[in-house]
PDB file of C-alpha atoms in Angstrom:
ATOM      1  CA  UNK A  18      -8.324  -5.043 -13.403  1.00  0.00           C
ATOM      2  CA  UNK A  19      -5.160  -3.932 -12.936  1.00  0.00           C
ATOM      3  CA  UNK A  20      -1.914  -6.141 -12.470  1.00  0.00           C
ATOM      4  CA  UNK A  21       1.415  -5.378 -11.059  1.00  0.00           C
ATOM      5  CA  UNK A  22       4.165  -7.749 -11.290  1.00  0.00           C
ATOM      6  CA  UNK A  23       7.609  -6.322  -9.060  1.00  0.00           C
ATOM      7  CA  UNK A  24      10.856  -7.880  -9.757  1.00  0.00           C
ATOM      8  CA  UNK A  25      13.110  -9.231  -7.520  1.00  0.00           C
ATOM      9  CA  UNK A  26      11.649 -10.198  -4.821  1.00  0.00           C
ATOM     10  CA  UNK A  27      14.702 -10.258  -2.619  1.00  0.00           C
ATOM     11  CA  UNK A  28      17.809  -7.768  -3.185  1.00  0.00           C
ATOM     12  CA  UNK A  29      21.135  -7.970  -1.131  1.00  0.00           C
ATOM     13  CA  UNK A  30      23.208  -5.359  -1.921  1.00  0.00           C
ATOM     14  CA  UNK A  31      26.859  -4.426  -0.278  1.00  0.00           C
ATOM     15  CA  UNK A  32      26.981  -0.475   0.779  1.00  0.00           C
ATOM     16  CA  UNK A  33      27.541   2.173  -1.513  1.00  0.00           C
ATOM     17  CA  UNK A  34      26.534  -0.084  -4.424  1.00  0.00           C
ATOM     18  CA  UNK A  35      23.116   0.931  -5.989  1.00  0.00           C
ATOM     19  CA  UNK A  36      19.956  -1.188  -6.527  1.00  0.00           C
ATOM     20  CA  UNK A  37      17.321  -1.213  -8.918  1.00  0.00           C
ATOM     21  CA  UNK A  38      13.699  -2.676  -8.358  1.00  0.00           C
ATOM     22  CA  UNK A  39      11.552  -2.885 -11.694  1.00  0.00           C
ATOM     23  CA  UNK A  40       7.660  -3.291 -11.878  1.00  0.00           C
ATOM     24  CA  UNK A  41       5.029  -4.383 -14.556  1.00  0.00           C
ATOM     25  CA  UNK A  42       1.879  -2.994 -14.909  1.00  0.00           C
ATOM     26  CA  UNK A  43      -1.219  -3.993 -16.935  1.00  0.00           C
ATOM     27  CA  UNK A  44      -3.750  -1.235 -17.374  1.00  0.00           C
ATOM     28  CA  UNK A  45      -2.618   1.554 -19.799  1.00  0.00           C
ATOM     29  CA  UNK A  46      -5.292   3.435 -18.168  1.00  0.00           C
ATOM     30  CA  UNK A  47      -2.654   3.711 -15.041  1.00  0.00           C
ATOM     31  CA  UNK A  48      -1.353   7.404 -14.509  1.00  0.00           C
ATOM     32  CA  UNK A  49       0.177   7.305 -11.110  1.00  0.00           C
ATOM     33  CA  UNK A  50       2.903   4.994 -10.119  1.00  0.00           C
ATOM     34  CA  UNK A  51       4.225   5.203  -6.416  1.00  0.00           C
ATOM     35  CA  UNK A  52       6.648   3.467  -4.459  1.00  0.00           C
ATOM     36  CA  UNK A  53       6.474   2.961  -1.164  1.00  0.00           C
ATOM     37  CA  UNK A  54       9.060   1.580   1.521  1.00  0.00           C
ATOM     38  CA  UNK A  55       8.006  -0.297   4.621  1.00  0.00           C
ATOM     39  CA  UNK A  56      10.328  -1.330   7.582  1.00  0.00           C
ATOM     40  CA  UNK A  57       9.943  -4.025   9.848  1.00  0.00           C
ATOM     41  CA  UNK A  58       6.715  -4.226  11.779  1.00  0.00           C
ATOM     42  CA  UNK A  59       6.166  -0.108  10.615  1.00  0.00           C
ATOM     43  CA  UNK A  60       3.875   0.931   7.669  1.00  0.00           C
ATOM     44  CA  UNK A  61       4.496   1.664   4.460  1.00  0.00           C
ATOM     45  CA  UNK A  62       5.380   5.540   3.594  1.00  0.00           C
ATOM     46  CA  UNK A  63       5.725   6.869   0.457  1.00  0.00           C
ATOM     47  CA  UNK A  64       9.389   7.678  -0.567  1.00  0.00           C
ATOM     48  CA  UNK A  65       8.725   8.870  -4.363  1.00  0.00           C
ATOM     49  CA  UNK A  66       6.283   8.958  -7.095  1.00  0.00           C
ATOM     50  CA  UNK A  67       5.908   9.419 -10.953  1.00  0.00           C
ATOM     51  CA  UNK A  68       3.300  10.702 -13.042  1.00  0.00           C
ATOM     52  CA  UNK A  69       2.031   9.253 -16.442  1.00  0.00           C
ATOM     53  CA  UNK A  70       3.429  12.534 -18.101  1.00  0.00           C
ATOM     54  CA  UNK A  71       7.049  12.219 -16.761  1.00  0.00           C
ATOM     55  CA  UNK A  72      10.159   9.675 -17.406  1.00  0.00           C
ATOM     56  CA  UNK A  73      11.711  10.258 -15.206  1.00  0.00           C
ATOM     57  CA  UNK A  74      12.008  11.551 -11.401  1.00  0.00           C
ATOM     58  CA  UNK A  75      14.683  11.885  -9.015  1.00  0.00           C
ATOM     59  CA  UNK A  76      15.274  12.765  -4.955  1.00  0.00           C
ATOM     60  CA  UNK A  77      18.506  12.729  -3.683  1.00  0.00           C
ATOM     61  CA  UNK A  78      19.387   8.979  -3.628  1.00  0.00           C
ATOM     62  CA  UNK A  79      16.615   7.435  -5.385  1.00  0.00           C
ATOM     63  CA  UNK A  80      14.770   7.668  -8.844  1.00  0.00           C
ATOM     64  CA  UNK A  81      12.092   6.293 -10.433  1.00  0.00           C
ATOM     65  CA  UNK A  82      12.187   5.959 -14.495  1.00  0.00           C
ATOM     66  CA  UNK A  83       8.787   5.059 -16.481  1.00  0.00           C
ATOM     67  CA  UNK A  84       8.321   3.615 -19.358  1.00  0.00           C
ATOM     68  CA  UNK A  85       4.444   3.719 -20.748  1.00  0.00           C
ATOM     69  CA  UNK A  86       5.070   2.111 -24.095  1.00  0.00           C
ATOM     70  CA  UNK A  87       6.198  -0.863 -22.315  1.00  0.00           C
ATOM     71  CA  UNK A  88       4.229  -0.367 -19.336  1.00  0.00           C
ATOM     72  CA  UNK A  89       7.281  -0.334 -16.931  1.00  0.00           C
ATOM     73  CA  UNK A  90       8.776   1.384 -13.957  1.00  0.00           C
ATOM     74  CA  UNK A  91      12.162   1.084 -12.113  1.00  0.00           C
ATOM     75  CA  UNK A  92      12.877   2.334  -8.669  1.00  0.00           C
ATOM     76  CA  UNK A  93      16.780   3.352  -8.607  1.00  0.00           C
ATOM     77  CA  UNK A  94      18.948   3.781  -5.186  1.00  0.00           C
ATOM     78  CA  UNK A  95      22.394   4.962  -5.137  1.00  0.00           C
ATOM     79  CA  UNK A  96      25.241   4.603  -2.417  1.00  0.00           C
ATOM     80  CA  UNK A  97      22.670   2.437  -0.374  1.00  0.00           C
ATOM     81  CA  UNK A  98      23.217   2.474   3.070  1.00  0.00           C
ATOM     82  CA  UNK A  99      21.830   0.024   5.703  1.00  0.00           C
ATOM     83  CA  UNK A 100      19.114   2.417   6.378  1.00  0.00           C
ATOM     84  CA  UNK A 101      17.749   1.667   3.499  1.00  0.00           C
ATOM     85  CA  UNK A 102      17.559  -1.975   4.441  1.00  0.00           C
ATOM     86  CA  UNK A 103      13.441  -2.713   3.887  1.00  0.00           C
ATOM     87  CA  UNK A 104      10.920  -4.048   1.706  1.00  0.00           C
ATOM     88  CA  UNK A 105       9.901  -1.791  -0.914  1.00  0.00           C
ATOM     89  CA  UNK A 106       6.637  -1.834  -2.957  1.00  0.00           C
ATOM     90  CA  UNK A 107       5.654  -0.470  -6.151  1.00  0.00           C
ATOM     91  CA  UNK A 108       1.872   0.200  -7.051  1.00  0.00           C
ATOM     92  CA  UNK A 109       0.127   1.806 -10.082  1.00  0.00           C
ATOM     93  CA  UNK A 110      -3.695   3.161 -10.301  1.00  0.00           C
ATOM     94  CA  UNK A 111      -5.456   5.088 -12.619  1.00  0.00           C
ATOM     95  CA  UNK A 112      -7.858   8.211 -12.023  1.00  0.00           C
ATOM     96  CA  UNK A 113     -10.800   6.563 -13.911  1.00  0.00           C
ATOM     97  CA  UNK A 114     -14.433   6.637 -11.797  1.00  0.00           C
ATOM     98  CA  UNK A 115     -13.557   3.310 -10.043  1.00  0.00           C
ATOM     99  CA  UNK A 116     -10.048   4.618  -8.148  1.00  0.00           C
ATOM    100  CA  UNK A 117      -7.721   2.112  -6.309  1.00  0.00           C
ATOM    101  CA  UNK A 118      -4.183   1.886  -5.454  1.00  0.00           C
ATOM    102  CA  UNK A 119      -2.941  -1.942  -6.906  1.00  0.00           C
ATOM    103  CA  UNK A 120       0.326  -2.774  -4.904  1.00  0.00           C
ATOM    104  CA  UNK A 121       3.585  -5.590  -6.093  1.00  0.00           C
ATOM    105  CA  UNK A 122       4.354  -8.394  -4.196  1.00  0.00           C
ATOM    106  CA  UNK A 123       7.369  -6.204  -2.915  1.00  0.00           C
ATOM    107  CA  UNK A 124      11.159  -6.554  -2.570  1.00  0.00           C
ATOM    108  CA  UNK A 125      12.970  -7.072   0.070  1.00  0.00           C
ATOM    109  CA  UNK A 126      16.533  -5.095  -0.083  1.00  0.00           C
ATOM    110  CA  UNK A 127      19.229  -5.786   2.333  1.00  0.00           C
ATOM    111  CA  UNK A 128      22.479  -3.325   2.303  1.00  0.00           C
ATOM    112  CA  UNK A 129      25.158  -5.506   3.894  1.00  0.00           C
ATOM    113  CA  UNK A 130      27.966  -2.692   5.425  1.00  0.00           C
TER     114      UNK A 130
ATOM    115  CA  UNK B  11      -2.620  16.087  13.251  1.00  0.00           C
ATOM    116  CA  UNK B  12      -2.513  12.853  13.968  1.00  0.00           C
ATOM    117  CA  UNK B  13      -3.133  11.307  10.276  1.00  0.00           C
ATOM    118  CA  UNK B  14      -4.066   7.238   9.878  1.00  0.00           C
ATOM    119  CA  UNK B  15      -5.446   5.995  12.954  1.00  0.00           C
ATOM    120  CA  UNK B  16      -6.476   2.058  13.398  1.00  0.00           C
ATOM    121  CA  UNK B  17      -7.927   0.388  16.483  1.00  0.00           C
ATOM    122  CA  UNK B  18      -7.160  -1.968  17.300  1.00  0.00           C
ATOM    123  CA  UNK B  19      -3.218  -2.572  16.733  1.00  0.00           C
ATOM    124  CA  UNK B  20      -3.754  -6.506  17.714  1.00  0.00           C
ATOM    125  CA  UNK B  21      -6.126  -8.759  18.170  1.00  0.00           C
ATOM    126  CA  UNK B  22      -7.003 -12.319  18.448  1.00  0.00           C
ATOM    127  CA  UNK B  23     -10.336 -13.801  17.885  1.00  0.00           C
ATOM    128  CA  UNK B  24     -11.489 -17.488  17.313  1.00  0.00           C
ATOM    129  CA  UNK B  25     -12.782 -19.258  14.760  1.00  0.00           C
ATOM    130  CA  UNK B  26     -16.833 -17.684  13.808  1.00  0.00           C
ATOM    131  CA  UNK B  27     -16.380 -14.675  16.525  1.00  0.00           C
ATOM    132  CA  UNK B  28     -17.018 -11.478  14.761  1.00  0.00           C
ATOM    133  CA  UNK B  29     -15.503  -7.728  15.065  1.00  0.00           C
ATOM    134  CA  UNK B  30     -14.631  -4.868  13.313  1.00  0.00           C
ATOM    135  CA  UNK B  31     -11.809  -2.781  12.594  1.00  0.00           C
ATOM    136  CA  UNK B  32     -12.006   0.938  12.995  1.00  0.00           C
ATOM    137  CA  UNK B  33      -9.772   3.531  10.509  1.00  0.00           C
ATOM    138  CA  UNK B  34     -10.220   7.319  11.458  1.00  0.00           C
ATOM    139  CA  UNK B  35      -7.865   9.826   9.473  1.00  0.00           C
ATOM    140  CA  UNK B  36      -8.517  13.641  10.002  1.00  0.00           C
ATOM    141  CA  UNK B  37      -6.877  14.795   6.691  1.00  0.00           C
ATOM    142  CA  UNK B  38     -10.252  15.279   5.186  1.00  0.00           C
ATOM    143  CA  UNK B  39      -9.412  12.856   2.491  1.00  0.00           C
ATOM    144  CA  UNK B  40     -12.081  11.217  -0.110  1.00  0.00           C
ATOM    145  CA  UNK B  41     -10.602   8.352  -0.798  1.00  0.00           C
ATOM    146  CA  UNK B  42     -10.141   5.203   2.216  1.00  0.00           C
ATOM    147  CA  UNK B  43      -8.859   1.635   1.863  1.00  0.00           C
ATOM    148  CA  UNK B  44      -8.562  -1.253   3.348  1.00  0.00           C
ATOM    149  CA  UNK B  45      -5.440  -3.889   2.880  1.00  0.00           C
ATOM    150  CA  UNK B  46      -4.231  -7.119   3.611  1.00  0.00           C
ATOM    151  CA  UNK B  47      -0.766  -7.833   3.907  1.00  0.00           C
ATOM    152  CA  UNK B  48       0.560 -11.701   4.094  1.00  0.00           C
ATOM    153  CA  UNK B  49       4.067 -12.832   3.850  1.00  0.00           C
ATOM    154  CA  UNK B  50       4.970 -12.799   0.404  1.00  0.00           C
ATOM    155  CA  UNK B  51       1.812 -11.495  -1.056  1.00  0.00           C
ATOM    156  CA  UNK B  52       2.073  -7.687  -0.957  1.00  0.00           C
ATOM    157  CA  UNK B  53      -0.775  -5.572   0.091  1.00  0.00           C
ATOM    158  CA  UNK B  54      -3.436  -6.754  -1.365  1.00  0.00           C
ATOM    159  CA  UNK B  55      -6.763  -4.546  -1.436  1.00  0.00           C
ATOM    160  CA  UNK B  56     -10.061  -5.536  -0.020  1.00  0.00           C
ATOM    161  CA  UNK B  57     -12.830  -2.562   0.130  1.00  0.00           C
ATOM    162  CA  UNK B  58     -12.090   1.178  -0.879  1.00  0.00           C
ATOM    163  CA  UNK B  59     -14.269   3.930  -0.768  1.00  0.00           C
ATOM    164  CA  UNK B  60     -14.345   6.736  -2.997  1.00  0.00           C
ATOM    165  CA  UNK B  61     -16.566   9.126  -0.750  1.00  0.00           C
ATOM    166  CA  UNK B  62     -18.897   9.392   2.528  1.00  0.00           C
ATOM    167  CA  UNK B  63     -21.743   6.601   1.993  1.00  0.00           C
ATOM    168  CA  UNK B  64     -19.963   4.735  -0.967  1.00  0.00           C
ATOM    169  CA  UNK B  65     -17.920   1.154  -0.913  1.00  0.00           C
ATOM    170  CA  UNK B  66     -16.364  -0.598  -2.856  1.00  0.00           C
ATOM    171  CA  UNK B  67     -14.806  -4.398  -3.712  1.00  0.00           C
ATOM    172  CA  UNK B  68     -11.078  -4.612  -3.771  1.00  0.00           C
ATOM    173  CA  UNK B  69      -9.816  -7.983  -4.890  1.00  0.00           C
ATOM    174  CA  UNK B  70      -9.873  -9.723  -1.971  1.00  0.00           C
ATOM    175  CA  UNK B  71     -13.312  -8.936  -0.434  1.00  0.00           C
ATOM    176  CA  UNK B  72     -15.001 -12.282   0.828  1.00  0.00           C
ATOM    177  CA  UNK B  73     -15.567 -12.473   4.269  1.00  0.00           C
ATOM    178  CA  UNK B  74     -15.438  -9.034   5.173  1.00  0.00           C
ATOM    179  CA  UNK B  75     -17.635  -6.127   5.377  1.00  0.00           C
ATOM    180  CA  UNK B  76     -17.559  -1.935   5.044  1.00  0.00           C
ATOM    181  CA  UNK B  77     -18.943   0.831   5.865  1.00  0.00           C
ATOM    182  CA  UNK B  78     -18.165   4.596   5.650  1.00  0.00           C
ATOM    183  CA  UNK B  79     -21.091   6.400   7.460  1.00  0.00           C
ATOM    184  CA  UNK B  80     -19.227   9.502   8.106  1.00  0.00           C
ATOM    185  CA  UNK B  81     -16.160  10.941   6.261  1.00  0.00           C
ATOM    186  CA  UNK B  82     -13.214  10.209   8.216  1.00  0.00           C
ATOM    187  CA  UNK B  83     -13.858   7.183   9.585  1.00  0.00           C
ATOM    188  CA  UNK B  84     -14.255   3.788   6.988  1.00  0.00           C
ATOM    189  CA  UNK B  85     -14.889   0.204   9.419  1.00  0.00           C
ATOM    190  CA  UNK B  86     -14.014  -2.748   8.083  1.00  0.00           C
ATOM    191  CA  UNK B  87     -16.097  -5.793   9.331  1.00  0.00           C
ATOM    192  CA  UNK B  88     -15.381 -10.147   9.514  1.00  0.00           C
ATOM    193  CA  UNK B  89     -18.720 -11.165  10.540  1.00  0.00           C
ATOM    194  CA  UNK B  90     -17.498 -14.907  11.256  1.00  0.00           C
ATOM    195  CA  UNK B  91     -13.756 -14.722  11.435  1.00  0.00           C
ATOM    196  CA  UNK B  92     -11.732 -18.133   9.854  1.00  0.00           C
ATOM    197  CA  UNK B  93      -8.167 -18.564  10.384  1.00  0.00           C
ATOM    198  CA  UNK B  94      -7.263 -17.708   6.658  1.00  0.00           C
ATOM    199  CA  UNK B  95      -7.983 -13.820   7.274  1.00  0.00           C
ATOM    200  CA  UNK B  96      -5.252 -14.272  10.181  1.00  0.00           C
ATOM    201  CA  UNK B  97      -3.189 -11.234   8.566  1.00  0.00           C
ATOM    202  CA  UNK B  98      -1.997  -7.930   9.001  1.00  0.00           C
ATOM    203  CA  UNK B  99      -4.214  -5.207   8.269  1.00  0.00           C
ATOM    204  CA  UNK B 100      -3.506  -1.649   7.263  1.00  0.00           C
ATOM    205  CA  UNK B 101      -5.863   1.732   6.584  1.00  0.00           C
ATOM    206  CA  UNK B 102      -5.105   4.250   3.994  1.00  0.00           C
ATOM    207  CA  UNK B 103      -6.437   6.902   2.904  1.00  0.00           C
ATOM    208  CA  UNK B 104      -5.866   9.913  -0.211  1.00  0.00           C
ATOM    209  CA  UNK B 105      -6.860  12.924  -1.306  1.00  0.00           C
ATOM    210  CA  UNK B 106      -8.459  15.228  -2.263  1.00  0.00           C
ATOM    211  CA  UNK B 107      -7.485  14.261  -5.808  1.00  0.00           C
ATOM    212  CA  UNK B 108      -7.596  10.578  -7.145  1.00  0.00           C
ATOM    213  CA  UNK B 109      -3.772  10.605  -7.797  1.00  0.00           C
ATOM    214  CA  UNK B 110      -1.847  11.621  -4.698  1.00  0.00           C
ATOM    215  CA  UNK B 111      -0.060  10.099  -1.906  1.00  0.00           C
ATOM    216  CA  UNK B 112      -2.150   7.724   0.412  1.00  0.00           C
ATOM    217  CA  UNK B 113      -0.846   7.349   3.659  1.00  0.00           C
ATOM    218  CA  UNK B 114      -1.317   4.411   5.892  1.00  0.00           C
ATOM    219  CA  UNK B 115      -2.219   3.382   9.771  1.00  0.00           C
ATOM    220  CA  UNK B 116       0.160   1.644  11.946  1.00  0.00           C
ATOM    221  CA  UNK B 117      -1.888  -1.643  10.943  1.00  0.00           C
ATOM    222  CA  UNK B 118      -3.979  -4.252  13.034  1.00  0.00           C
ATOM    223  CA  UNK B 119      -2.143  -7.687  13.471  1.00  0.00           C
ATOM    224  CA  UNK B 120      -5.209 -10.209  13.902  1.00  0.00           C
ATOM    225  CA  UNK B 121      -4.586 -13.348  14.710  1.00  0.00           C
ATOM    226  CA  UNK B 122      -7.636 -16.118  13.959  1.00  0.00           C
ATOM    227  CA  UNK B 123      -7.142 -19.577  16.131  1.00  0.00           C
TER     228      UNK B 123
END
């Protein structure tokens, strides 16, 4: 089955700088890589997602890049701000007969002002 | 539209007492899910269901119990609850393709003692 491995698990960051989360995935069958951001005691909501057939997407503050041939993705922020202060999860699936949504171990990203 | 709904939002039970968790979502999606989520460990997936009257095993998926009898609504069961599924539980659910956003209930904390 699928695998995701999310690097780092903990990010402090001083506002304005930017951060960068990066994820591993193991099926080349995956076609879908979200990322979603979850703050305390909430659930998690989808901030931005990338297709197999892009590099590379980008809203406002945050990209995502992808990488297939290496079977990586990166989650980019830009002037953080404490707002952005949660953890954030990556997760990959594939649209093969047996569909699920496998999730990192998350990061947790703290934008000191 | 109220989206992900779980009941209920806590719980405690103890040791070998049974319940079950109820997700209702009235997006008309296809696909439902059911997490875990434990400090450090991510969301980690324990039944899914691809359709009315199918289930299926995440990774995680001893102890508990599905069903999805009618389209918008997909129960999760612990027949006899042990303090290692003490967790936080969340609903999702997607559609109407395989590859789109899933968005999640406010979660269940349960609490096994």
């Amino acid at each position: 089955g699928e695998n995701v491995e999310q690097h780092p698990s903990t990010l402090s960051v001083q506002e304005g700088d930017s951060a960068v989360i990066k994820c591993t995935y193991s099926d080349s069958a995956s076609n879908y890589f979200p990322w979603y951001k979850q703050e305390l005691g909430k659930r998690p909501q989808l901030i931005i997602d990338i297709r197999s057939n892009v590099g590379e997407k980008k809203d406002q503050r945050i990209a995502v890049t992808l990488n297939k041939t290496a079977k990586h993705f990166s989650l980019h922020i830009t002037e953080t701000q404490p707002e952005d202060s949660a953890v954030y999860f990556c997760a990959a699936s594939s649209g093969g007969s047996n569909y699920k949504l496998t999730f990192g171990k998350g990061t947790l990203l703290t934008v000191n002002p | 539209n109220a989206g992900v709904t779980q009941t209920p939002k806590f719980r405690v039970l103890k040791t070998g007492q049974s319940m079950t968790l109820l997700c209702a979502q009235d997006m008309n999606h296809e696909y439902m899910y059911w997490y875990r989520q434990d400090p450090g460990m991510g969301l980690r997936l324990i039944h899914y269901s691809v359709g009315e009257g199918t289930t299926a095993k995440g990774e995680v998926p001893d102890g508990y119990n599905v069903s999805r009898l009618k389209k918008q609504n997909f129960l999760l069961g612990l027949e006899s609850a042990a303090p290692s599924q003490t967790s936080v539980y969340f609903c999702a659910s997607s559609g109407p393709s395989r590859v789109t956003e899933a968005f999640f209930g406010q979660g269940t904390r349960l609490t096994v003692v």
